[in-house]
CSV table of C-alpha atoms in Angstrom, one decimal:
chain,number,residue,atom,x,y,z
A,31,UNK,CA,91.0,194.8,-117.0
A,32,UNK,CA,94.3,194.1,-118.5
A,33,UNK,CA,96.2,194.7,-115.3
A,34,UNK,CA,94.0,192.4,-113.3
A,35,UNK,CA,94.5,189.6,-115.8
A,36,UNK,CA,98.2,190.3,-115.9
A,37,UNK,CA,98.4,190.0,-112.1
A,38,UNK,CA,96.5,186.7,-112.1
A,39,UNK,CA,98.7,185.2,-114.8
A,40,UNK,CA,102.0,186.2,-113.1
A,41,UNK,CA,100.8,184.8,-109.8
A,42,UNK,CA,99.8,181.5,-111.2
A,43,UNK,CA,102.9,181.0,-113.3
A,44,UNK,CA,105.7,181.8,-110.8
A,45,UNK,CA,106.2,178.0,-110.1
A,46,UNK,CA,106.9,177.4,-113.7
A,47,UNK,CA,110.0,179.6,-113.7
A,48,UNK,CA,111.2,177.7,-110.6
A,49,UNK,CA,110.5,174.1,-111.4
A,50,UNK,CA,111.6,173.5,-115.0
A,51,UNK,CA,111.1,173.9,-118.7
A,52,UNK,CA,107.9,173.2,-120.7
A,53,UNK,CA,107.4,173.2,-124.4
A,54,UNK,CA,107.3,176.6,-126.2
A,55,UNK,CA,106.2,175.7,-129.7
A,56,UNK,CA,103.9,178.6,-130.7
A,57,UNK,CA,105.0,181.8,-132.5
A,58,UNK,CA,103.3,185.1,-131.5
A,59,UNK,CA,101.2,184.9,-134.7
A,60,UNK,CA,100.0,181.4,-133.8
A,61,UNK,CA,99.1,182.5,-130.3
A,62,UNK,CA,97.0,185.4,-131.6
A,63,UNK,CA,95.5,183.1,-134.2
A,64,UNK,CA,94.4,180.5,-131.6
A,65,UNK,CA,92.9,183.2,-129.4
A,66,UNK,CA,91.1,184.7,-132.4
A,67,UNK,CA,89.8,181.4,-133.5
A,68,UNK,CA,88.1,181.0,-130.1
A,69,UNK,CA,86.8,184.5,-130.3
A,70,UNK,CA,85.4,184.0,-133.7
A,71,UNK,CA,83.8,180.6,-133.3
A,72,UNK,CA,82.1,181.5,-130.0
A,73,UNK,CA,80.8,184.8,-131.3
A,74,UNK,CA,79.3,183.1,-134.3
A,75,UNK,CA,78.1,179.8,-132.8
A,76,UNK,CA,77.7,180.0,-129.0
A,77,UNK,CA,74.1,179.3,-128.0
A,78,UNK,CA,73.9,181.6,-125.1
A,79,UNK,CA,75.8,184.5,-126.6
A,80,UNK,CA,73.1,187.1,-125.8
A,81,UNK,CA,74.0,186.6,-122.1
A,82,UNK,CA,77.5,187.8,-122.8
A,83,UNK,CA,77.0,190.3,-125.6
A,84,UNK,CA,79.3,191.4,-128.3
A,85,UNK,CA,80.7,194.4,-126.5
A,86,UNK,CA,81.9,192.5,-123.4
A,87,UNK,CA,83.3,189.6,-125.5
A,88,UNK,CA,85.2,191.9,-127.9
A,89,UNK,CA,86.6,194.0,-124.9
A,90,UNK,CA,87.9,190.8,-123.3
A,91,UNK,CA,89.4,189.6,-126.5
A,92,UNK,CA,91.2,192.9,-127.0
A,93,UNK,CA,92.6,192.9,-123.5
A,94,UNK,CA,94.1,189.4,-123.9
A,95,UNK,CA,95.8,189.7,-127.3
A,96,UNK,CA,98.9,191.2,-125.8
A,97,UNK,CA,98.9,188.8,-122.8
A,98,UNK,CA,99.0,185.7,-125.0
A,99,UNK,CA,101.9,187.0,-126.9
A,100,UNK,CA,103.8,187.6,-123.7
A,101,UNK,CA,103.3,184.0,-122.4
A,102,UNK,CA,106.6,182.2,-122.2
A,103,UNK,CA,105.6,178.6,-123.0
A,104,UNK,CA,102.7,176.5,-124.1
A,105,UNK,CA,101.3,176.0,-120.6
A,106,UNK,CA,101.1,179.7,-120.0
A,107,UNK,CA,99.4,180.1,-123.4
A,108,UNK,CA,96.8,177.5,-122.8
A,109,UNK,CA,96.0,178.8,-119.4
A,110,UNK,CA,95.3,182.2,-120.9
A,111,UNK,CA,92.9,180.5,-123.4
A,112,UNK,CA,91.3,178.5,-120.6
A,113,UNK,CA,90.6,181.7,-118.7
A,114,UNK,CA,89.2,183.4,-121.8
A,115,UNK,CA,86.7,180.7,-122.4
A,116,UNK,CA,85.8,180.3,-118.7
A,117,UNK,CA,84.5,183.8,-118.8
A,118,UNK,CA,81.4,182.6,-120.5
A,119,UNK,CA,80.5,180.2,-117.6
A,120,UNK,CA,79.2,177.4,-119.7
A,121,UNK,CA,80.1,173.7,-119.1
A,122,UNK,CA,79.8,172.8,-122.8
A,123,UNK,CA,82.0,175.7,-123.9
A,124,UNK,CA,85.6,174.9,-123.0
A,125,UNK,CA,89.1,174.2,-124.0
A,126,UNK,CA,90.2,170.6,-124.5
A,127,UNK,CA,93.1,169.1,-122.7
A,128,UNK,CA,96.6,170.4,-123.6
A,129,UNK,CA,98.0,168.0,-126.3
A,130,UNK,CA,101.7,168.9,-125.8
A,131,UNK,CA,101.8,169.6,-122.1
A,132,UNK,CA,101.8,166.9,-119.4
A,133,UNK,CA,99.5,168.1,-116.7
A,134,UNK,CA,99.3,166.6,-113.2
A,135,UNK,CA,96.2,166.8,-110.9
A,136,UNK,CA,96.1,164.4,-108.0
A,137,UNK,CA,99.5,162.7,-108.0
A,138,UNK,CA,102.5,163.8,-105.9
A,139,UNK,CA,105.7,162.4,-104.7
A,140,UNK,CA,104.6,159.8,-102.1
A,141,UNK,CA,100.9,160.8,-102.3
A,142,UNK,CA,97.8,160.5,-104.3
A,143,UNK,CA,95.2,162.8,-102.9
A,144,UNK,CA,91.8,163.7,-104.2
A,145,UNK,CA,89.8,166.7,-103.0
A,146,UNK,CA,86.2,167.8,-103.4
A,147,UNK,CA,83.9,170.4,-102.0
A,148,UNK,CA,81.8,168.9,-99.2
A,149,UNK,CA,79.7,171.1,-96.8
A,150,UNK,CA,81.3,174.1,-98.4
A,151,UNK,CA,84.8,173.0,-97.5
A,152,UNK,CA,87.6,171.5,-99.5
A,153,UNK,CA,87.9,168.0,-98.2
A,154,UNK,CA,90.2,165.0,-98.8
A,155,UNK,CA,87.9,162.3,-100.3
A,156,UNK,CA,90.5,159.7,-101.5
A,157,UNK,CA,94.1,159.0,-100.5
A,158,UNK,CA,96.7,156.3,-101.5
A,159,UNK,CA,96.2,153.4,-99.2
A,160,UNK,CA,99.6,153.6,-97.4
A,161,UNK,CA,98.9,157.2,-96.4
A,162,UNK,CA,95.4,156.8,-95.2
A,163,UNK,CA,96.4,157.0,-91.5
A,164,UNK,CA,98.7,160.0,-92.0
A,165,UNK,CA,96.0,162.0,-94.0
A,166,UNK,CA,92.6,160.7,-92.9
A,167,UNK,CA,89.5,161.0,-95.1
A,168,UNK,CA,87.5,164.1,-94.3
A,169,UNK,CA,90.6,166.2,-93.6
A,170,UNK,CA,90.0,169.8,-94.5
A,171,UNK,CA,92.4,171.8,-96.7
A,172,UNK,CA,92.7,175.1,-94.9
A,173,UNK,CA,95.8,176.8,-96.4
A,174,UNK,CA,97.8,176.8,-99.6
A,175,UNK,CA,101.1,178.5,-100.0
A,176,UNK,CA,100.5,180.8,-97.1
A,177,UNK,CA,96.9,182.0,-97.9
A,178,UNK,CA,93.6,180.5,-97.1
A,179,UNK,CA,92.2,177.8,-99.4
A,180,UNK,CA,89.3,180.1,-100.4
A,181,UNK,CA,91.6,182.9,-101.4
A,182,UNK,CA,93.8,180.5,-103.4
A,183,UNK,CA,90.8,179.1,-105.2
A,184,UNK,CA,89.3,182.5,-106.0
A,185,UNK,CA,92.5,183.9,-107.4
A,186,UNK,CA,94.2,180.9,-109.1
A,187,UNK,CA,91.7,178.2,-109.8
A,188,UNK,CA,88.0,179.3,-110.3
A,189,UNK,CA,88.8,181.9,-113.1
A,190,UNK,CA,89.9,178.9,-115.2
A,191,UNK,CA,87.0,176.6,-114.6
A,192,UNK,CA,84.3,176.3,-117.4
A,193,UNK,CA,81.0,175.4,-115.8
A,194,UNK,CA,77.4,176.5,-116.1
A,195,UNK,CA,76.5,176.5,-112.4
A,196,UNK,CA,78.3,177.7,-109.2
A,197,UNK,CA,77.9,174.3,-107.4
A,198,UNK,CA,79.7,172.5,-110.3
A,199,UNK,CA,82.3,175.3,-110.6
A,200,UNK,CA,83.1,175.1,-106.9
A,201,UNK,CA,83.3,171.3,-107.0
A,202,UNK,CA,85.6,171.3,-110.0
A,203,UNK,CA,87.8,174.0,-108.5
A,204,UNK,CA,88.3,171.7,-105.4
A,205,UNK,CA,89.0,168.7,-107.6
A,206,UNK,CA,91.5,170.6,-109.8
A,207,UNK,CA,92.9,172.9,-107.1
A,208,UNK,CA,96.5,171.6,-107.8
A,209,UNK,CA,96.3,171.0,-111.5
A,210,UNK,CA,99.7,171.8,-112.8
A,211,UNK,CA,103.0,170.6,-114.2
A,212,UNK,CA,105.5,168.0,-112.9
A,213,UNK,CA,107.7,169.3,-110.0
A,214,UNK,CA,105.3,172.0,-109.1
A,215,UNK,CA,105.3,172.4,-105.3
A,216,UNK,CA,102.5,173.3,-102.9
A,217,UNK,CA,102.9,174.0,-99.2
A,218,UNK,CA,99.6,173.1,-97.7
A,219,UNK,CA,98.0,172.9,-94.3
A,220,UNK,CA,95.3,170.4,-93.3
A,221,UNK,CA,92.9,170.0,-90.4
A,222,UNK,CA,92.1,166.5,-89.6
A,223,UNK,CA,88.7,165.3,-88.3
A,224,UNK,CA,90.3,165.0,-84.9
A,225,UNK,CA,91.2,168.7,-85.2
A,226,UNK,CA,94.9,168.1,-85.6
A,227,UNK,CA,96.7,170.6,-87.9
A,228,UNK,CA,99.2,169.0,-90.4
A,229,UNK,CA,101.6,170.7,-92.8
A,230,UNK,CA,102.7,169.1,-96.0
A,231,UNK,CA,104.7,169.8,-99.1
A,232,UNK,CA,103.1,168.3,-102.2
A,233,UNK,CA,105.3,168.0,-105.3
A,234,UNK,CA,103.9,166.7,-108.6
A,235,UNK,CA,105.9,163.6,-109.1
A,236,UNK,CA,105.9,159.9,-108.3
A,237,UNK,CA,108.5,157.6,-106.6
A,238,UNK,CA,109.8,155.3,-109.4
A,239,UNK,CA,110.2,152.4,-106.8
A,240,UNK,CA,106.4,152.6,-106.0
A,241,UNK,CA,103.9,150.9,-108.3
A,242,UNK,CA,101.6,153.1,-110.2
A,243,UNK,CA,98.7,153.5,-110.0
A,244,UNK,CA,98.8,152.8,-106.3
A,245,UNK,CA,96.0,151.2,-104.2
A,246,UNK,CA,93.7,153.9,-103.0
A,247,UNK,CA,91.3,154.3,-100.1
A,248,UNK,CA,88.4,154.1,-100.7
A,249,UNK,CA,88.9,152.0,-103.8
A,250,UNK,CA,87.6,153.3,-107.1
A,251,UNK,CA,84.2,152.1,-108.3
A,252,UNK,CA,83.8,150.2,-111.5
A,253,UNK,CA,83.5,152.4,-114.5
A,254,UNK,CA,81.7,149.8,-116.5
A,255,UNK,CA,79.0,151.7,-118.4
A,256,UNK,CA,76.0,149.5,-117.5
A,257,UNK,CA,76.0,147.5,-114.3
A,258,UNK,CA,73.3,145.6,-112.3
A,259,UNK,CA,73.0,144.0,-108.9
A,260,UNK,CA,70.4,143.1,-106.3
A,261,UNK,CA,69.6,144.5,-102.8
A,262,UNK,CA,67.5,142.1,-100.7
A,263,UNK,CA,66.5,140.1,-103.7
A,264,UNK,CA,63.7,142.7,-104.2
A,265,UNK,CA,65.4,146.0,-105.1
A,266,UNK,CA,67.2,146.0,-108.5
A,267,UNK,CA,70.1,148.4,-108.8
A,268,UNK,CA,71.0,149.6,-112.3
A,269,UNK,CA,74.0,151.8,-113.0
A,270,UNK,CA,74.2,153.7,-116.3
A,271,UNK,CA,77.3,155.8,-116.6
A,272,UNK,CA,76.9,156.9,-120.3
A,273,UNK,CA,74.5,157.4,-123.1
A,274,UNK,CA,77.3,157.6,-125.7
A,275,UNK,CA,75.9,155.2,-128.3
A,276,UNK,CA,73.7,152.3,-129.2
A,277,UNK,CA,75.9,149.9,-127.3
A,278,UNK,CA,74.4,151.3,-124.1
A,279,UNK,CA,70.9,150.3,-125.2
A,280,UNK,CA,72.1,146.8,-126.0
A,281,UNK,CA,73.8,146.5,-122.6
A,282,UNK,CA,70.6,147.7,-121.0
A,283,UNK,CA,68.5,145.1,-122.8
A,284,UNK,CA,70.9,142.4,-121.7
A,285,UNK,CA,69.8,143.3,-118.1
A,286,UNK,CA,66.1,143.1,-118.8
A,287,UNK,CA,65.6,139.5,-117.6
A,288,UNK,CA,66.8,140.7,-114.2
A,289,UNK,CA,65.0,144.0,-114.3
A,290,UNK,CA,61.7,142.3,-115.0
A,291,UNK,CA,62.1,140.4,-111.7
A,292,UNK,CA,62.5,143.5,-109.6
A,293,UNK,CA,59.8,144.7,-107.2
A,294,UNK,CA,61.4,148.1,-106.9
A,295,UNK,CA,64.3,149.7,-108.8
A,296,UNK,CA,67.2,152.2,-108.3
A,297,UNK,CA,68.8,153.7,-111.4
A,298,UNK,CA,72.1,155.4,-110.7
A,299,UNK,CA,73.1,158.1,-113.2
A,300,UNK,CA,75.2,160.2,-110.8
A,301,UNK,CA,78.3,159.6,-112.9
A,302,UNK,CA,76.6,159.6,-116.3
A,303,UNK,CA,78.6,161.9,-118.6
A,304,UNK,CA,76.0,162.2,-121.3
A,305,UNK,CA,76.3,161.4,-124.9
A,306,UNK,CA,73.3,161.0,-127.2
A,307,UNK,CA,69.9,162.2,-125.9
A,308,UNK,CA,68.1,159.6,-128.1
A,309,UNK,CA,70.0,156.8,-126.4
A,310,UNK,CA,68.6,157.8,-123.0
A,311,UNK,CA,65.1,158.1,-124.5
A,312,UNK,CA,65.3,154.6,-125.9
A,313,UNK,CA,65.9,153.4,-122.4
A,314,UNK,CA,63.3,155.6,-120.9
A,315,UNK,CA,60.6,154.0,-123.1
A,316,UNK,CA,60.8,151.0,-120.8
A,317,UNK,CA,60.1,153.2,-117.7
A,318,UNK,CA,56.8,154.7,-118.8
A,319,UNK,CA,53.4,153.7,-120.1
A,320,UNK,CA,53.1,157.0,-121.8
A,321,UNK,CA,52.6,156.9,-125.6
A,322,UNK,CA,54.5,160.1,-126.0
A,323,UNK,CA,57.5,161.2,-124.0
A,324,UNK,CA,57.7,165.0,-123.5
A,325,UNK,CA,61.4,165.8,-123.5
A,326,UNK,CA,63.2,169.2,-123.7
A,327,UNK,CA,62.6,171.9,-126.2
A,328,UNK,CA,65.5,173.6,-127.9
A,329,UNK,CA,66.6,176.5,-130.1
A,330,UNK,CA,69.8,177.6,-131.8
A,331,UNK,CA,71.4,180.8,-133.2
A,332,UNK,CA,70.4,181.9,-136.7
A,333,UNK,CA,72.5,183.8,-139.2
A,334,UNK,CA,71.8,185.5,-142.5
A,335,UNK,CA,74.5,187.8,-143.9
A,336,UNK,CA,72.0,189.9,-145.8
A,337,UNK,CA,69.9,190.3,-142.6
A,338,UNK,CA,72.9,191.4,-140.7
A,339,UNK,CA,73.8,194.0,-143.3
A,340,UNK,CA,70.3,195.5,-143.1
A,341,UNK,CA,70.3,195.2,-139.3
A,342,UNK,CA,73.4,197.4,-139.0
A,343,UNK,CA,71.4,200.3,-140.3
A,344,UNK,CA,68.4,199.9,-138.0
A,345,UNK,CA,67.6,201.1,-134.4
A,346,UNK,CA,65.3,199.4,-131.9
A,347,UNK,CA,62.6,201.9,-132.7
A,348,UNK,CA,62.7,200.9,-136.4
A,349,UNK,CA,61.6,197.3,-135.5
A,350,UNK,CA,58.3,198.2,-134.0
A,351,UNK,CA,55.5,196.4,-135.9
A,352,UNK,CA,58.1,195.4,-138.6
A,353,UNK,CA,58.9,191.6,-138.3
A,354,UNK,CA,61.6,191.6,-140.9
A,355,UNK,CA,63.3,194.6,-139.4
A,356,UNK,CA,63.2,193.1,-136.0
A,357,UNK,CA,64.8,189.9,-137.3
A,358,UNK,CA,67.5,191.9,-139.1
A,359,UNK,CA,68.2,194.0,-136.0
A,360,UNK,CA,68.5,190.9,-133.8
A,361,UNK,CA,70.8,189.2,-136.3
A,362,UNK,CA,73.1,192.1,-136.4
A,363,UNK,CA,73.3,192.1,-132.6
A,364,UNK,CA,73.9,188.3,-132.5
A,365,UNK,CA,70.6,187.7,-130.8
A,366,UNK,CA,68.6,186.0,-133.5
A,367,UNK,CA,67.4,182.4,-132.7
A,368,UNK,CA,65.3,179.7,-134.4
A,369,UNK,CA,63.1,177.5,-132.3
A,370,UNK,CA,63.1,173.9,-133.4
A,371,UNK,CA,59.8,172.3,-134.1
A,372,UNK,CA,58.7,170.5,-130.9
A,373,UNK,CA,57.2,167.1,-131.1
A,374,UNK,CA,57.0,164.6,-128.2
A,375,UNK,CA,59.1,161.4,-128.6
A,376,UNK,CA,56.9,158.6,-129.8
A,377,UNK,CA,57.0,155.6,-127.4
A,378,UNK,CA,56.5,152.7,-129.9
A,379,UNK,CA,58.0,150.0,-127.7
A,380,UNK,CA,56.4,146.6,-128.1
A,381,UNK,CA,58.3,145.0,-125.2
A,382,UNK,CA,57.2,144.7,-121.6
A,383,UNK,CA,57.5,147.9,-119.5
A,384,UNK,CA,59.1,148.3,-116.1
A,385,UNK,CA,56.4,150.3,-114.2
A,386,UNK,CA,57.4,149.8,-110.6
A,387,UNK,CA,58.4,152.1,-107.7
A,388,UNK,CA,61.7,153.6,-109.1
A,389,UNK,CA,64.3,155.9,-107.6
A,390,UNK,CA,66.8,157.7,-110.0
A,391,UNK,CA,70.0,158.8,-108.2
A,392,UNK,CA,71.4,162.1,-109.6
A,393,UNK,CA,74.2,164.4,-108.7
A,394,UNK,CA,76.7,167.1,-109.9
A,395,UNK,CA,78.2,164.7,-112.5
A,396,UNK,CA,74.8,163.9,-114.0
A,397,UNK,CA,75.3,166.0,-117.2
A,398,UNK,CA,74.2,166.8,-120.7
A,399,UNK,CA,72.2,163.9,-122.2
A,400,UNK,CA,71.8,162.4,-118.7
A,401,UNK,CA,69.9,165.7,-117.7
A,402,UNK,CA,67.9,165.5,-120.9
A,403,UNK,CA,66.9,162.0,-119.7
A,404,UNK,CA,65.5,163.5,-116.6
A,405,UNK,CA,63.2,166.0,-118.2
A,406,UNK,CA,60.2,163.6,-118.8
A,407,UNK,CA,60.7,162.0,-115.4
A,408,UNK,CA,58.7,164.9,-113.9
A,409,UNK,CA,55.5,163.3,-115.4
A,410,UNK,CA,56.0,159.9,-113.9
A,411,UNK,CA,54.3,159.2,-110.6
A,412,UNK,CA,56.2,156.0,-110.0
A,413,UNK,CA,59.6,157.7,-110.3
A,414,UNK,CA,61.4,159.9,-107.7
A,415,UNK,CA,64.8,161.4,-107.9
A,416,UNK,CA,67.2,161.4,-104.9
A,417,UNK,CA,70.6,163.1,-104.6
A,418,UNK,CA,72.1,166.5,-105.4
A,419,UNK,CA,71.5,169.1,-108.1
A,420,UNK,CA,72.6,168.0,-111.5
A,421,UNK,CA,75.4,169.6,-113.5
A,422,UNK,CA,73.1,172.2,-115.3
A,423,UNK,CA,74.8,171.9,-118.7
A,424,UNK,CA,73.6,170.4,-121.9
A,425,UNK,CA,73.5,171.1,-125.6
A,426,UNK,CA,75.1,170.1,-128.9
A,427,UNK,CA,78.9,170.6,-128.9
A,428,UNK,CA,80.7,172.2,-131.8
A,429,UNK,CA,84.4,171.2,-131.9
A,430,UNK,CA,87.0,173.4,-133.5
A,431,UNK,CA,90.8,173.0,-133.9
A,432,UNK,CA,93.5,175.2,-132.4
A,433,UNK,CA,97.2,175.6,-133.2
A,434,UNK,CA,99.4,172.7,-132.1
A,435,UNK,CA,96.6,170.1,-132.2
A,436,UNK,CA,94.5,171.8,-129.5
A,437,UNK,CA,90.7,171.8,-129.5
A,438,UNK,CA,88.0,174.1,-128.4
A,439,UNK,CA,84.3,173.4,-127.9
A,440,UNK,CA,81.2,175.6,-127.8
A,441,UNK,CA,77.6,174.9,-127.0
A,442,UNK,CA,75.4,175.5,-130.0
A,443,UNK,CA,72.0,174.5,-128.6
A,444,UNK,CA,69.8,176.0,-125.9
A,445,UNK,CA,67.7,173.5,-124.0
A,446,UNK,CA,64.8,173.9,-121.6
A,447,UNK,CA,61.7,172.3,-120.1
A,448,UNK,CA,58.6,172.0,-122.3
A,449,UNK,CA,57.0,174.7,-120.3
A,450,UNK,CA,59.9,177.1,-121.0
A,451,UNK,CA,61.6,176.9,-117.6
A,452,UNK,CA,65.4,176.5,-117.5
A,453,UNK,CA,67.6,173.8,-116.1
A,454,UNK,CA,70.8,174.8,-117.9
A,455,UNK,CA,72.6,177.2,-115.6
A,456,UNK,CA,70.5,175.9,-112.7
A,457,UNK,CA,70.6,172.1,-112.5
A,458,UNK,CA,67.8,169.7,-112.0
A,459,UNK,CA,66.7,169.6,-108.4
A,460,UNK,CA,66.0,166.1,-107.0
A,461,UNK,CA,62.7,165.3,-105.4
A,462,UNK,CA,64.6,164.4,-102.2
A,463,UNK,CA,67.8,166.2,-101.7
A,464,UNK,CA,70.7,164.3,-100.1
A,465,UNK,CA,73.9,166.1,-100.0
A,466,UNK,CA,77.2,164.4,-99.3
A,467,UNK,CA,78.6,165.1,-95.8
A,468,UNK,CA,82.0,165.0,-94.3
A,469,UNK,CA,80.8,162.3,-91.9
A,470,UNK,CA,79.8,160.3,-95.0
A,471,UNK,CA,83.2,160.7,-96.5
A,472,UNK,CA,85.0,159.7,-93.3
A,473,UNK,CA,82.8,156.5,-92.9
A,474,UNK,CA,82.7,155.7,-96.7
A,475,UNK,CA,78.9,156.0,-96.8
A,476,UNK,CA,76.9,156.4,-99.9
A,477,UNK,CA,74.3,158.5,-98.3
A,478,UNK,CA,72.1,159.0,-101.4
A,479,UNK,CA,72.0,155.3,-102.1
A,480,UNK,CA,71.2,154.6,-98.4
A,481,UNK,CA,68.3,157.1,-98.6
A,482,UNK,CA,66.9,155.4,-101.7
A,483,UNK,CA,67.1,151.9,-100.2
A,484,UNK,CA,65.4,153.2,-97.0
A,485,UNK,CA,62.7,155.0,-99.0
A,486,UNK,CA,61.9,151.9,-101.1
A,487,UNK,CA,61.9,149.5,-98.1
A,488,UNK,CA,59.5,151.8,-96.2
A,489,UNK,CA,57.2,152.3,-99.2
């Protein structure tokens, strides 16, 4: 295991030794301490630890102790920590951004290029305006530094991506395929929609004479957290990009006079990054006549030191027909959980409801509290979901500090449907699936929104 990780590290970090210096602020002791802090906090608090198990986690930790001490700078060190956490494959268990290392993702000398995974290919989805004719939207990245894009992703990108589902991991890997440092170079090969092969050298930098940020094609959408507009004076279109705090509910209520006029409604939460589940439920109250809203169930790890001490002396056979021994045994093996009391959310709303044909647009960036918002939608006959699988990651974050001002996060809460079925690690499937296509990228089509509009007009 150690040799495999060493090869990965060396391969990823060769450009560092070519293109310049980065901070090297950690002592060997601090590096081991940071790694150990992650190991400890996750083993004690991570909600899905039974999927990993103590033996695998400890073995991985042991194999990386020497590697982190051999890292030559802060970037190398943080990359090792990133890969360590990504092993758990959980979107809510991750490393924060590097506080003392300036990382570049989509900006290069002369270019701003964004990629994503579309139709199982890595595709150009946005480009700086002055380069849109040179690098057309929909162009496929087919080669990086002399190897195929898929090999590059598998070796140098995917092992560092913290995600709960494969579809999100693959999407993030495409988006962050060239996440690195200033002056790093990448020799790439693209195939345009017209089947023309183009080679390009990308260098993380920006021309000082050009304005930044540049104009891009297609332009960025507004990131205002709550937005409203009309389609055909009949279909209301509401965008909610966050459930972060009560300001979202206030902004939603400001739109109510317009929402009450709508004959049909589209709610777009495809870019909703989550926040507080109760914020989403306060909005959901307006979308149902139900007195009780049946949201997700949850449970969390449970620890009693005395139990663990007793559990260390027990075998699985000892727990048969002995409840306290079973609890002690599970605690010792980090598999003891407590289920939280489940009560449906009381809908005590006195205001007018919005019970009209409604479409909720969802996608890979519908995450956390936004997914919790979707759980009770299954019980609403007037609501349908359209789009792609959601992120498949939710739960309460525990934030801990690392040397040098770094941060780590771990998920402390398991969440699932009221019937016990899972959406974490799976994603919530839309009623009508509409995947993004390369043709849609080329023609700047919002295919999911178009489908929703067609559906409501026909119905």
